[in-house]
Tab-separated table of C-alpha atoms in Angstrom:
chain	number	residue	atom	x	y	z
A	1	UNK	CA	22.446	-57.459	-9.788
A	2	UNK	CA	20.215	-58.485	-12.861
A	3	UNK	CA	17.248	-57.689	-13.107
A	4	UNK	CA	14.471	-58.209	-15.646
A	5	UNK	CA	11.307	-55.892	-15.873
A	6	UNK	CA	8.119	-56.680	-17.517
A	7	UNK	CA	5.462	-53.812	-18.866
A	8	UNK	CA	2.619	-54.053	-21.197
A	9	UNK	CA	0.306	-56.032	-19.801
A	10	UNK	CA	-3.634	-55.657	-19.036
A	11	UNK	CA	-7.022	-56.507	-20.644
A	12	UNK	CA	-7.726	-56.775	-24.209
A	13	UNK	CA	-10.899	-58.310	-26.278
A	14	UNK	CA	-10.247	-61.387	-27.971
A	15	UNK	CA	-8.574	-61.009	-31.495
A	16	UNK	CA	-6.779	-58.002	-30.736
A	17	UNK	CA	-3.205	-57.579	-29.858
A	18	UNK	CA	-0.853	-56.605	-27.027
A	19	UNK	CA	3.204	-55.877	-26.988
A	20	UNK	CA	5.375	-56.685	-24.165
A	21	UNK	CA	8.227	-55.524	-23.113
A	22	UNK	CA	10.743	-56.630	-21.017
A	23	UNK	CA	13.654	-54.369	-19.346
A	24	UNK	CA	17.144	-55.936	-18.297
A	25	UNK	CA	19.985	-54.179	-16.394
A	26	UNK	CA	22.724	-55.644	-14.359
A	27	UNK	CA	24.585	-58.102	-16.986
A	28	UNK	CA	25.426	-57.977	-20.837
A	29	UNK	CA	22.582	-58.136	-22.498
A	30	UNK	CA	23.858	-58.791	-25.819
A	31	UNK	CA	25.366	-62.063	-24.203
A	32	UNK	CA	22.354	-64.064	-23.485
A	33	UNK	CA	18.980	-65.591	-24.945
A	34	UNK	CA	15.845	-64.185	-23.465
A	35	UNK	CA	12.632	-66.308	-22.818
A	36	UNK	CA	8.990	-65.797	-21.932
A	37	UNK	CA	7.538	-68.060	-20.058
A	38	UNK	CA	3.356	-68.056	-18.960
A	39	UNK	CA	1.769	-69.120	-16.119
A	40	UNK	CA	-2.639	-69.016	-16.014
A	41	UNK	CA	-3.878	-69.005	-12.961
A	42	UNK	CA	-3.940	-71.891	-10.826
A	43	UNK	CA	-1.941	-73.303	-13.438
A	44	UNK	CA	1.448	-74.592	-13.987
A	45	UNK	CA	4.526	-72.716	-16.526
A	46	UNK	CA	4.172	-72.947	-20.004
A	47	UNK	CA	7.111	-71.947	-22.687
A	48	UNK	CA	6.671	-69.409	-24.889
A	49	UNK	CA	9.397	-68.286	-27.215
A	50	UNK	CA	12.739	-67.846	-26.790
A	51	UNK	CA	15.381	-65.426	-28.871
A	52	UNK	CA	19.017	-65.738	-29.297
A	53	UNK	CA	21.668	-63.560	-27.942
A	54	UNK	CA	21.797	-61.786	-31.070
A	55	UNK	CA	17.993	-62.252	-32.480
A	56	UNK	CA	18.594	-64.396	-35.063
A	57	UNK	CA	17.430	-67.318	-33.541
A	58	UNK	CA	14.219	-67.359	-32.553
A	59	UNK	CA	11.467	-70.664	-31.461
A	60	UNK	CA	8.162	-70.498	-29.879
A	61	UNK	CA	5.848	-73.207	-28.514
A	62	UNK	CA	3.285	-74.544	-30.644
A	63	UNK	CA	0.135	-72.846	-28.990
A	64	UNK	CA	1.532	-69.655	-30.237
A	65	UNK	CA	3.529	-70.030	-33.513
A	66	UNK	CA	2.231	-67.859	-35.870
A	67	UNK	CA	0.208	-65.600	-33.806
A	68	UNK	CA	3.345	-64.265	-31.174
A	69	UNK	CA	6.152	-63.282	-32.104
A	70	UNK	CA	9.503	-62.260	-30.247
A	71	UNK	CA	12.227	-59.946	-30.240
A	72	UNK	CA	15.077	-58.135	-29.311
A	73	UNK	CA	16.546	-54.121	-29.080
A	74	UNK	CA	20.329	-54.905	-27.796
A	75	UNK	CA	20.644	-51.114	-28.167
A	76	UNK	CA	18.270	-50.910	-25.394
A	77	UNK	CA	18.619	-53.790	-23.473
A	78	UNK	CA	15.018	-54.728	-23.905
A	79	UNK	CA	13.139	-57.845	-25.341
A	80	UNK	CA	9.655	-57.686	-26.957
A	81	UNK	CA	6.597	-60.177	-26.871
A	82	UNK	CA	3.870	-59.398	-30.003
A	83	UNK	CA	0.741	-61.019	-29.244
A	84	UNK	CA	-1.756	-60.786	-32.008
A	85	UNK	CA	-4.871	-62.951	-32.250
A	86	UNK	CA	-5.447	-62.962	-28.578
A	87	UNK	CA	-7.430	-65.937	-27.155
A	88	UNK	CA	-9.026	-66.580	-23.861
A	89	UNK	CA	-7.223	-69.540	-23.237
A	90	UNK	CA	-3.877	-67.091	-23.275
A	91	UNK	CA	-4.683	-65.497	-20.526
A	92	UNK	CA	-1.553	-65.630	-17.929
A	93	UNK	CA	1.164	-64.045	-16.297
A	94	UNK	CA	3.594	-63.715	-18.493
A	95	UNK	CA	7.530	-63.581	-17.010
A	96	UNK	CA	10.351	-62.772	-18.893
A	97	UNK	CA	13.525	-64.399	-17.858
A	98	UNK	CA	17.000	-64.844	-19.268
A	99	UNK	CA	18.808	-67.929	-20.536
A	100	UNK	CA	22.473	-68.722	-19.184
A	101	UNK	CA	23.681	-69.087	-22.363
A	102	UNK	CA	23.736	-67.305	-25.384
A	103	UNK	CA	21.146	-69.895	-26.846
A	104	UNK	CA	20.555	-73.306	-25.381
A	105	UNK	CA	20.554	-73.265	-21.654
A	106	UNK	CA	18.590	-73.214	-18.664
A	107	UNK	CA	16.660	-69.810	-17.376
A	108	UNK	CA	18.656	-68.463	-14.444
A	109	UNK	CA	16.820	-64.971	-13.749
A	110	UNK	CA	13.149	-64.641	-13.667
A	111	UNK	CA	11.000	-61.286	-13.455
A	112	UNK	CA	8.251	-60.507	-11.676
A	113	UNK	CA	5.501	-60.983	-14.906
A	114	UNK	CA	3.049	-59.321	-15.843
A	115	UNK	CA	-0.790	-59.964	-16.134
A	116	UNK	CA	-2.603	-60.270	-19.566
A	117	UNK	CA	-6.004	-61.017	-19.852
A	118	UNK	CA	-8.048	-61.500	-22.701
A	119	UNK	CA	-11.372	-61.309	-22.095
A	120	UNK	CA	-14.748	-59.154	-23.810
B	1	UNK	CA	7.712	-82.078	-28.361
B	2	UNK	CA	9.385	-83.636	-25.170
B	3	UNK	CA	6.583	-84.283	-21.868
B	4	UNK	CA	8.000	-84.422	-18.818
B	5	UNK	CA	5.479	-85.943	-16.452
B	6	UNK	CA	6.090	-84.780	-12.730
B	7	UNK	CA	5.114	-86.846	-9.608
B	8	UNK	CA	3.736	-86.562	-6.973
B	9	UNK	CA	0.752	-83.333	-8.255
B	10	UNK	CA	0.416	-82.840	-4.260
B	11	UNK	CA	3.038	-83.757	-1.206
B	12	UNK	CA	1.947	-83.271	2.443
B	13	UNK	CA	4.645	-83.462	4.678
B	14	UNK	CA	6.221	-82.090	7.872
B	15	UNK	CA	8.966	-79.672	8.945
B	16	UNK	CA	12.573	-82.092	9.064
B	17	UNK	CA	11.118	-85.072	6.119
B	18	UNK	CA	12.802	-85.761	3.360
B	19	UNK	CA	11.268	-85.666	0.236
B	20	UNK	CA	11.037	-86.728	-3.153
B	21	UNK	CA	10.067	-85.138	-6.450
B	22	UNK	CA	10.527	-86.965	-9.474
B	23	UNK	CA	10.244	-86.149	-13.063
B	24	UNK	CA	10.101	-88.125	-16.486
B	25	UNK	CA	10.835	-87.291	-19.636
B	26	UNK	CA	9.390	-89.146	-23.033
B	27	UNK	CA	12.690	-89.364	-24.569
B	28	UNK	CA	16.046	-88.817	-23.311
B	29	UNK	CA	16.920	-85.226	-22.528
B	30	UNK	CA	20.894	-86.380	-21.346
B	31	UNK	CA	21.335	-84.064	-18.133
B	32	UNK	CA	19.541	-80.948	-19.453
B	33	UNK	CA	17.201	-80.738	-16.670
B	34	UNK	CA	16.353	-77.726	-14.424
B	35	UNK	CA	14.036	-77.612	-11.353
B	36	UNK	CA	12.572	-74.291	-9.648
B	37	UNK	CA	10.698	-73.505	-6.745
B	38	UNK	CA	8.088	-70.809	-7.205
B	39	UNK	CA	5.820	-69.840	-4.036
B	40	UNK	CA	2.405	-67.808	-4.440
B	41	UNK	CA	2.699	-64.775	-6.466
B	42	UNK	CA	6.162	-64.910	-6.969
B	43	UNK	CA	8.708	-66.090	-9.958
B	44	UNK	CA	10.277	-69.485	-10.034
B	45	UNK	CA	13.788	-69.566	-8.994
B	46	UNK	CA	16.331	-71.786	-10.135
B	47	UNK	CA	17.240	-74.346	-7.880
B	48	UNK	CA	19.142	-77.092	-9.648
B	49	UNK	CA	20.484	-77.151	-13.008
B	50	UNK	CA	21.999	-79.884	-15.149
B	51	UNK	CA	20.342	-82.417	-13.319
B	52	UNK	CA	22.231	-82.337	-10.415
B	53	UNK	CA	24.567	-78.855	-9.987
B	54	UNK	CA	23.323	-76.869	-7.026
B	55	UNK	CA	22.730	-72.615	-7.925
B	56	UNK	CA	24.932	-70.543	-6.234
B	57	UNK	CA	23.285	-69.872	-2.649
B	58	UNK	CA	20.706	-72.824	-2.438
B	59	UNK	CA	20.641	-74.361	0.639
B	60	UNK	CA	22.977	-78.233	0.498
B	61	UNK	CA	19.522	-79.619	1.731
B	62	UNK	CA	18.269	-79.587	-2.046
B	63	UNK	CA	20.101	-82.101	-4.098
B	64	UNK	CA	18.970	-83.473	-8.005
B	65	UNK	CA	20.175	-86.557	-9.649
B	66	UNK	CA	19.102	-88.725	-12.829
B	67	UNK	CA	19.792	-88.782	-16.580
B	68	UNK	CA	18.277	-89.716	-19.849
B	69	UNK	CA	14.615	-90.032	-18.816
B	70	UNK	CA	14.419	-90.330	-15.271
B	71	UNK	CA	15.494	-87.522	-12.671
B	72	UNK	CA	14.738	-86.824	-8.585
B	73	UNK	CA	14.570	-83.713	-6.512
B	74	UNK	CA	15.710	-84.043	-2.715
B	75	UNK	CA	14.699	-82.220	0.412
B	76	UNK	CA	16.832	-83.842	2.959
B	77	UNK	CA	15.285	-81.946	5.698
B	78	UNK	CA	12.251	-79.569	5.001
B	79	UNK	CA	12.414	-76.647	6.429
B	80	UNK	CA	9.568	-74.098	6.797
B	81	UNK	CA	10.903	-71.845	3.510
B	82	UNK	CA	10.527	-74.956	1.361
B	83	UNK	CA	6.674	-75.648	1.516
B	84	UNK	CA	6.121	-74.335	-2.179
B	85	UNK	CA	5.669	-75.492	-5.756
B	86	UNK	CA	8.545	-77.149	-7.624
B	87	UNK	CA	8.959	-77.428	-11.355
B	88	UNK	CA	11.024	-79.466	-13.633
B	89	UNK	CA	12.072	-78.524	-17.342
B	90	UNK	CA	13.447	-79.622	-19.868
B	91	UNK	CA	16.182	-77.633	-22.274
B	92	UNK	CA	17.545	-80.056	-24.230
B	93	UNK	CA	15.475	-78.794	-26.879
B	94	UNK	CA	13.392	-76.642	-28.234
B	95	UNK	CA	10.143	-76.174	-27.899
B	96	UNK	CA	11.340	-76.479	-23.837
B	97	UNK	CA	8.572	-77.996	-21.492
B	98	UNK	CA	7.997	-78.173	-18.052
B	99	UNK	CA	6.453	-80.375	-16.015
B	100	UNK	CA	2.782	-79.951	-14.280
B	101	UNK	CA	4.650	-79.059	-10.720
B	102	UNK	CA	4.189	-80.834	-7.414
B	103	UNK	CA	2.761	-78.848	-4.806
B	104	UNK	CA	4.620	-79.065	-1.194
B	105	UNK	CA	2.246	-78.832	1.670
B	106	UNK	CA	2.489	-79.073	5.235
B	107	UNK	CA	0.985	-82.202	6.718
């Protein structure tokens, strides 16, 4: 069955930087987009970045353009989040799901997340 | 960006009500709409997808409809399992957006 697998998260200072990583097994991994979404607590789901089947596509939310960025290993079926700049305010769980399509598309499989906190 | 405003932010209701979620978007979106159902400490999980197509193994009692700007989420019959949080989202474009969720409470 698919499954997605975050790692990588914990507690940095503010201004430094974190990498995520995100395991998938149980479809063709080459075949669709990958997402992370973010959730602080008590809060609702915010967007994050999404990359394309075959990474060349890649678009982020606002609150995070130029400071995250995303990608892909098809070789290893694994998707990366790069957080530099770290703010308070993106402190979350962060999920990785994947898209039903190779692009566009809704998210159909979610993983568990995995909690970053940015705090001194 | 698109903002999807979500209504009710709270529902209380009881075990065999039917209820409604609904969700706007600021500019037409067509039928690219998804809604989840996430309960403490766990994922979302997809529920509905293109407005109205039911995911494979979601129980009939869930139904979506709407296009363009305005869409609904149905509980024809709550059942204990469904007192949870519920999300809409837009992917008719990037950056995608969801809505602030309703929260589903017994009464």
């Amino acid at each position: 069955q698919v499954q997605v697998v975050e790692s990588g998260g914990g507690v940095v200072q503010p201004g430094r930087s974190l990498r995520l990583s995100c395991a998938a097994s149980g479809f063709t991994f080459s075949s669709n987009a990958m997402h992370w979404v973010r959730q602080a607590p008590g809060k609702g789901l915010e967007w994050v970045a999404v990359i394309s089947y075959d990474g060349r596509n890649k678009y982020y939310a606002d609150s995070v353009k130029g400071r995250f960025t995303i990608s892909r290993d098809n070789s290893k079926n694994t998707v990366y989040l790069q957080m530099n700049s770290l703010r308070a305010e993106d402190t979350a769980v962060y999920y990785c799901a994947r898209g039903e399509m190779a692009t566009m598309g809704f998210i159909d499989y979610w993983g568990q997340g995995t909690l970053v906190t940015v705090s001194s | 960006d698109i903002q999807m405003t979500q209504s009710p932010s709270t529902l209380s209701a009881s075990v065999g009500d039917r209820v409604t979620i609904t969700c706007r978007a600021s500019q037409s979106i067509s039928s690219w709409l998804a809604w989840y159902q996430q309960k403490p400490g766990k994922a979302p999980k997809v529920l509905i997808y293109k407005a109205s197509s039911l995911e494979s193994g979601v129980p009939s009692r869930f139904s979506g409809s709407g296009s363009g700007t305005e869409f609904t989420l149905t509980i024809s019959s709550l059942q204990p399992d469904d007192f949870a949080t519920y999300h809409c989202q837009q992917y008719n474009s990037f950056p995608y957006t969801f809505g602030r969720g309703t929260e589903l409470e017994i009464k």
